[in-house]
Amino acid sequence: MSDAKPIDPDKNEMLPAEGSPEIGYQIFRYLEEILMDKNLLGLPKKWQRNYELSRNKHWKGYGTSRMPLVSANLLHDHRQKTVNMLTDNNPTFNVAIIGAPGEIDEDTQNNLLHAVEYWWNEQEQQHVLEKSVITGEIYGCAIEKVVFNPELEYGIGEVETELVDPFHFGFYPVTAKDIQKAEAVFHFYPIACRELRRMYPKYADKIKADMAYIAELQDTRREISATNTGMAGSYFSTFMNVVKQMVNNSTNEDSRKDETLVVEVWVKDYRMDKD
């Protein structure tokens, strides 16, 4: 008889079985590896610089009243022309029937076609396409997540296309060349704790703010302002510092400190149901 122990099926999967308390810890271990790989590749800095250029912030320093730093935002003009060329010609979206002839009756095919046409037009998907093209021109990639949102259409629900920020996206393993062959796809984003408590009241007492992981995303785009130059910029900065000091004196809470990180994972699971 063999003395070999049976292989634990969970060891062949990315995540433990449903209900295991180790799922969350394992997810954040993968997230750490994803963020580290993006940092080593220099992607956050590259995307940050691309965003600066798109906001006409070509100079690292600031000008003065006598010597303003002026630049022509040619990138914006080029990007706008590219977006207009790709989206202003009334693009359409269709479905293709895959299968043997006659496998699906003609009425069903027509219903699917009309449903897709309705979704594209009535849900204004062309505007989503426009945003995707703009994002692709700035960062070099565009990511869309298509899910069913039960809150749309007055509670009836509808398919929704969500544009995912490159700063909030990753896949595993990090060496995968084709996202379709990746084992898991990660969508992570900051969210206010109070909003998360409303969404999951059962776990409201366990939801805490965590700015450490949000800082690791290295997303500082809100600090970039194309108008923050010269005397006007200095005056505005001084004014904001005074307001911030007054607010801090009246309350010790910072709205940004009441956020935490939500991680959505779409993972391939090869477990088989024995029944």
Short mmCIF file of N, CA, C and O in Angstrom, two decimals, residues 53-129:
data_model
loop_
_atom_site.label_atom_id
_atom_site.label_comp_id
_atom_site.label_asym_id
_atom_site.label_seq_id
_atom_site.Cartn_x
_atom_site.Cartn_y
_atom_site.Cartn_z
N LEU A 53 0.68 65.78 -18.49
CA LEU A 53 0.76 66.33 -19.84
C LEU A 53 -0.62 66.59 -20.41
O LEU A 53 -0.83 67.57 -21.14
N SER A 54 -1.58 65.71 -20.11
CA SER A 54 -2.94 65.93 -20.61
C SER A 54 -3.59 67.15 -19.99
O SER A 54 -4.51 67.74 -20.57
N ARG A 55 -3.13 67.54 -18.79
CA ARG A 55 -3.64 68.74 -18.12
C ARG A 55 -2.79 69.97 -18.42
O ARG A 55 -2.91 70.99 -17.74
N ASN A 56 -1.93 69.87 -19.43
CA ASN A 56 -1.08 70.99 -19.86
C ASN A 56 -0.07 71.38 -18.79
O ASN A 56 0.33 72.54 -18.70
N LYS A 57 0.33 70.44 -17.98
CA LYS A 57 1.34 70.71 -16.96
C LYS A 57 2.66 70.10 -17.43
O LYS A 57 3.07 69.02 -17.01
N HIS A 58 3.34 70.84 -18.33
CA HIS A 58 4.57 70.33 -18.93
C HIS A 58 5.79 70.66 -18.09
O HIS A 58 6.83 70.03 -18.23
N TRP A 59 5.68 71.68 -17.24
CA TRP A 59 6.83 72.16 -16.49
C TRP A 59 6.80 71.59 -15.07
O TRP A 59 5.75 71.48 -14.45
N LYS A 60 7.98 71.25 -14.56
CA LYS A 60 8.07 70.74 -13.20
C LYS A 60 7.95 71.86 -12.16
O LYS A 60 7.42 71.67 -11.08
N GLY A 61 8.46 73.04 -12.51
CA GLY A 61 8.39 74.17 -11.59
C GLY A 61 7.23 75.08 -11.93
O GLY A 61 6.39 74.80 -12.79
N TYR A 62 7.15 76.23 -11.24
CA TYR A 62 6.10 77.21 -11.45
C TYR A 62 6.72 78.51 -11.95
O TYR A 62 7.84 78.88 -11.57
N GLY A 63 5.98 79.21 -12.75
CA GLY A 63 6.45 80.48 -13.26
C GLY A 63 6.23 81.61 -12.27
O GLY A 63 5.71 81.42 -11.17
N THR A 64 6.65 82.80 -12.65
CA THR A 64 6.43 83.99 -11.83
C THR A 64 5.59 84.97 -12.62
O THR A 64 5.24 84.74 -13.78
N SER A 65 5.26 86.09 -11.98
CA SER A 65 4.45 87.10 -12.67
C SER A 65 5.21 87.71 -13.84
O SER A 65 4.62 88.16 -14.81
N ARG A 66 6.56 87.77 -13.75
CA ARG A 66 7.36 88.33 -14.83
C ARG A 66 7.72 87.29 -15.89
O ARG A 66 7.95 87.62 -17.05
N MET A 67 7.83 86.07 -15.48
CA MET A 67 8.25 85.01 -16.41
C MET A 67 7.31 83.82 -16.29
O MET A 67 7.62 82.81 -15.66
N PRO A 68 6.11 83.91 -16.88
CA PRO A 68 5.17 82.78 -16.81
C PRO A 68 5.63 81.63 -17.70
O PRO A 68 6.25 81.84 -18.74
N LEU A 69 5.36 80.42 -17.25
CA LEU A 69 5.69 79.23 -18.02
C LEU A 69 4.46 78.83 -18.83
O LEU A 69 3.53 78.23 -18.31
N VAL A 70 4.46 79.20 -20.10
CA VAL A 70 3.31 78.98 -20.97
C VAL A 70 3.66 77.87 -21.96
O VAL A 70 4.76 77.83 -22.50
N SER A 71 2.72 76.98 -22.21
CA SER A 71 2.93 75.91 -23.18
C SER A 71 1.62 75.66 -23.93
O SER A 71 0.53 75.87 -23.40
N ALA A 72 1.76 75.24 -25.16
CA ALA A 72 0.59 74.91 -25.99
C ALA A 72 0.22 73.45 -25.75
O ALA A 72 1.07 72.56 -25.87
N ASN A 73 -1.03 73.23 -25.43
CA ASN A 73 -1.49 71.86 -25.14
C ASN A 73 -1.85 71.15 -26.44
O ASN A 73 -3.02 70.94 -26.76
N LEU A 74 -0.82 70.80 -27.20
CA LEU A 74 -1.04 70.11 -28.47
C LEU A 74 -1.55 68.70 -28.25
O LEU A 74 -2.24 68.14 -29.12
N LEU A 75 -1.22 68.09 -27.11
CA LEU A 75 -1.70 66.74 -26.82
C LEU A 75 -3.22 66.72 -26.72
O LEU A 75 -3.87 65.77 -27.16
N HIS A 76 -3.80 67.77 -26.14
CA HIS A 76 -5.25 67.82 -26.01
C HIS A 76 -5.92 67.88 -27.38
O HIS A 76 -6.91 67.19 -27.64
N ASP A 77 -5.37 68.71 -28.27
CA ASP A 77 -5.94 68.82 -29.62
C ASP A 77 -5.84 67.49 -30.37
O ASP A 77 -6.80 67.06 -31.02
N HIS A 78 -4.68 66.84 -30.27
CA HIS A 78 -4.52 65.56 -30.96
C HIS A 78 -5.46 64.51 -30.38
O HIS A 78 -6.08 63.74 -31.13
N ARG A 79 -5.57 64.50 -29.07
CA ARG A 79 -6.46 63.51 -28.43
C ARG A 79 -7.91 63.75 -28.81
O ARG A 79 -8.66 62.81 -29.09
N GLN A 80 -8.32 65.02 -28.84
CA GLN A 80 -9.70 65.33 -29.18
C GLN A 80 -10.03 64.94 -30.61
O GLN A 80 -11.11 64.40 -30.89
N LYS A 81 -9.09 65.16 -31.52
CA LYS A 81 -9.32 64.77 -32.92
C LYS A 81 -9.42 63.26 -33.04
O LYS A 81 -10.24 62.73 -33.80
N THR A 82 -8.57 62.55 -32.30
CA THR A 82 -8.61 61.08 -32.35
C THR A 82 -9.92 60.55 -31.81
O THR A 82 -10.54 59.65 -32.39
N VAL A 83 -10.37 61.10 -30.70
CA VAL A 83 -11.63 60.66 -30.09
C VAL A 83 -12.80 60.95 -31.02
O VAL A 83 -13.69 60.12 -31.22
N ASN A 84 -12.81 62.13 -31.62
CA ASN A 84 -13.90 62.49 -32.53
C ASN A 84 -13.93 61.56 -33.74
O ASN A 84 -15.00 61.15 -34.20
N MET A 85 -12.76 61.22 -34.25
CA MET A 85 -12.70 60.36 -35.43
C MET A 85 -13.23 58.96 -35.11
O MET A 85 -13.88 58.33 -35.95
N LEU A 86 -12.99 58.48 -33.90
CA LEU A 86 -13.38 57.11 -33.55
C LEU A 86 -14.81 57.01 -33.04
O LEU A 86 -15.39 55.91 -33.05
N THR A 87 -15.40 58.11 -32.58
CA THR A 87 -16.71 58.02 -31.93
C THR A 87 -17.81 58.84 -32.59
O THR A 87 -18.98 58.62 -32.28
N ASP A 88 -17.48 59.77 -33.47
CA ASP A 88 -18.50 60.65 -34.02
C ASP A 88 -19.17 60.12 -35.27
O ASP A 88 -20.00 60.78 -35.87
N ASN A 89 -18.80 58.93 -35.71
CA ASN A 89 -19.39 58.36 -36.92
C ASN A 89 -20.48 57.34 -36.61
O ASN A 89 -20.66 56.37 -37.33
N ASN A 90 -21.17 57.54 -35.48
CA ASN A 90 -22.28 56.68 -35.08
C ASN A 90 -21.88 55.21 -35.04
O ASN A 90 -22.41 54.39 -35.78
N PRO A 91 -20.93 54.84 -34.18
CA PRO A 91 -20.53 53.43 -34.09
C PRO A 91 -21.67 52.58 -33.56
O PRO A 91 -22.53 53.04 -32.80
N THR A 92 -21.70 51.34 -33.96
CA THR A 92 -22.77 50.42 -33.55
C THR A 92 -22.18 49.22 -32.83
O THR A 92 -20.96 49.03 -32.81
N PHE A 93 -23.07 48.41 -32.27
CA PHE A 93 -22.66 47.22 -31.52
C PHE A 93 -23.64 46.11 -31.85
O PHE A 93 -24.86 46.30 -31.74
N ASN A 94 -23.14 44.96 -32.26
CA ASN A 94 -24.00 43.85 -32.64
C ASN A 94 -23.53 42.56 -31.97
O ASN A 94 -22.44 42.49 -31.42
N VAL A 95 -24.38 41.54 -32.05
CA VAL A 95 -24.04 40.22 -31.54
C VAL A 95 -23.98 39.26 -32.72
O VAL A 95 -24.62 39.48 -33.75
N ALA A 96 -23.21 38.21 -32.54
CA ALA A 96 -23.09 37.18 -33.58
C ALA A 96 -23.56 35.86 -33.00
O ALA A 96 -23.21 35.51 -31.88
N ILE A 97 -24.37 35.14 -33.75
CA ILE A 97 -24.87 33.84 -33.34
C ILE A 97 -23.84 32.77 -33.67
O ILE A 97 -23.43 32.62 -34.83
N ILE A 98 -23.37 32.04 -32.66
CA ILE A 98 -22.38 30.99 -32.84
C ILE A 98 -23.05 29.64 -32.59
O ILE A 98 -23.67 29.44 -31.54
N GLY A 99 -22.96 28.74 -33.52
CA GLY A 99 -23.57 27.43 -33.36
C GLY A 99 -24.00 26.86 -34.70
O GLY A 99 -23.85 27.49 -35.76
N ALA A 100 -24.54 25.68 -34.65
CA ALA A 100 -24.99 25.03 -35.88
C ALA A 100 -26.22 25.73 -36.44
O ALA A 100 -27.02 26.30 -35.68
N PRO A 101 -26.40 25.75 -37.76
CA PRO A 101 -27.58 26.36 -38.37
C PRO A 101 -28.86 25.72 -37.85
O PRO A 101 -28.97 24.49 -37.76
N GLY A 102 -29.81 26.57 -37.47
CA GLY A 102 -31.07 26.07 -36.97
C GLY A 102 -31.06 25.72 -35.49
O GLY A 102 -32.10 25.32 -34.95
N GLU A 103 -29.92 25.84 -34.84
CA GLU A 103 -29.86 25.51 -33.41
C GLU A 103 -30.68 26.50 -32.59
O GLU A 103 -31.28 26.14 -31.58
N ILE A 104 -30.69 27.76 -33.01
CA ILE A 104 -31.48 28.80 -32.36
C ILE A 104 -32.50 29.31 -33.38
O ILE A 104 -32.14 29.64 -34.52
N ASP A 105 -33.76 29.38 -32.97
CA ASP A 105 -34.80 29.79 -33.92
C ASP A 105 -34.65 31.25 -34.27
O ASP A 105 -34.02 32.05 -33.56
N GLU A 106 -35.27 31.63 -35.37
CA GLU A 106 -35.11 32.98 -35.91
C GLU A 106 -35.67 34.04 -34.98
O GLU A 106 -35.11 35.14 -34.85
N ASP A 107 -36.79 33.77 -34.30
CA ASP A 107 -37.38 34.75 -33.39
C ASP A 107 -36.42 35.07 -32.24
O ASP A 107 -36.29 36.24 -31.83
N THR A 108 -35.76 34.05 -31.71
CA THR A 108 -34.81 34.28 -30.63
C THR A 108 -33.64 35.13 -31.10
O THR A 108 -33.17 36.03 -30.40
N GLN A 109 -33.16 34.86 -32.31
CA GLN A 109 -32.07 35.65 -32.86
C GLN A 109 -32.48 37.12 -33.02
O GLN A 109 -31.71 38.02 -32.67
N ASN A 110 -33.68 37.35 -33.52
CA ASN A 110 -34.16 38.72 -33.69
C ASN A 110 -34.32 39.42 -32.35
O ASN A 110 -34.02 40.61 -32.22
N ASN A 111 -34.80 38.69 -31.34
CA ASN A 111 -34.96 39.29 -30.02
C ASN A 111 -33.62 39.70 -29.43
O ASN A 111 -33.50 40.77 -28.81
N LEU A 112 -32.62 38.85 -29.61
CA LEU A 112 -31.28 39.19 -29.12
C LEU A 112 -30.73 40.41 -29.83
O LEU A 112 -30.14 41.30 -29.20
N LEU A 113 -30.92 40.47 -31.13
CA LEU A 113 -30.43 41.60 -31.91
C LEU A 113 -31.10 42.90 -31.47
O LEU A 113 -30.45 43.92 -31.26
N HIS A 114 -32.43 42.87 -31.29
CA HIS A 114 -33.15 44.07 -30.88
C HIS A 114 -32.77 44.48 -29.45
O HIS A 114 -32.69 45.67 -29.13
N ALA A 115 -32.53 43.49 -28.57
CA ALA A 115 -32.14 43.80 -27.19
C ALA A 115 -30.79 44.50 -27.16
O ALA A 115 -30.59 45.46 -26.40
N VAL A 116 -29.87 44.03 -28.00
CA VAL A 116 -28.55 44.66 -28.05
C VAL A 116 -28.65 46.07 -28.61
O VAL A 116 -28.01 47.01 -28.10
N GLU A 117 -29.43 46.27 -29.65
CA GLU A 117 -29.61 47.61 -30.23
C GLU A 117 -30.23 48.56 -29.21
O GLU A 117 -29.81 49.72 -29.08
N TYR A 118 -31.21 48.07 -28.47
CA TYR A 118 -31.85 48.90 -27.44
C TYR A 118 -30.85 49.27 -26.35
O TYR A 118 -30.78 50.42 -25.92
N TRP A 119 -30.08 48.27 -25.90
CA TRP A 119 -29.10 48.53 -24.84
C TRP A 119 -28.07 49.55 -25.28
O TRP A 119 -27.72 50.46 -24.54
N TRP A 120 -27.57 49.43 -26.51
CA TRP A 120 -26.54 50.34 -27.00
C TRP A 120 -27.06 51.78 -27.09
O TRP A 120 -26.36 52.73 -26.68
N ASN A 121 -28.28 51.95 -27.57
CA ASN A 121 -28.81 53.28 -27.79
C ASN A 121 -29.39 53.89 -26.52
O ASN A 121 -29.06 55.02 -26.15
N GLU A 122 -30.26 53.14 -25.83
CA GLU A 122 -30.97 53.70 -24.68
C GLU A 122 -30.07 53.86 -23.46
O GLU A 122 -30.30 54.75 -22.63
N GLN A 123 -29.07 53.02 -23.32
CA GLN A 123 -28.13 53.14 -22.21
C GLN A 123 -26.92 54.01 -22.55
O GLN A 123 -25.99 54.12 -21.74
N GLU A 124 -26.96 54.64 -23.72
CA GLU A 124 -25.96 55.62 -24.13
C GLU A 124 -24.54 55.05 -24.03
O GLU A 124 -23.64 55.64 -23.43
N GLN A 125 -24.35 53.89 -24.63
CA GLN A 125 -23.05 53.25 -24.58
C GLN A 125 -22.00 53.96 -25.43
O GLN A 125 -20.80 53.77 -25.22
N GLN A 126 -22.45 54.79 -26.37
CA GLN A 126 -21.47 55.52 -27.16
C GLN A 126 -20.68 56.50 -26.30
O GLN A 126 -19.50 56.74 -26.54
N HIS A 127 -21.33 57.06 -25.26
CA HIS A 127 -20.61 57.96 -24.35
C HIS A 127 -19.58 57.18 -23.54
O HIS A 127 -18.50 57.71 -23.22
N VAL A 128 -19.91 55.94 -23.19
CA VAL A 128 -18.93 55.10 -22.49
C VAL A 128 -17.74 54.81 -23.39
O VAL A 128 -16.58 54.83 -22.96
N LEU A 129 -18.03 54.54 -24.66
CA LEU A 129 -16.95 54.31 -25.63
C LEU A 129 -16.06 55.54 -25.75
O LEU A 129 -14.82 55.42 -25.82
#
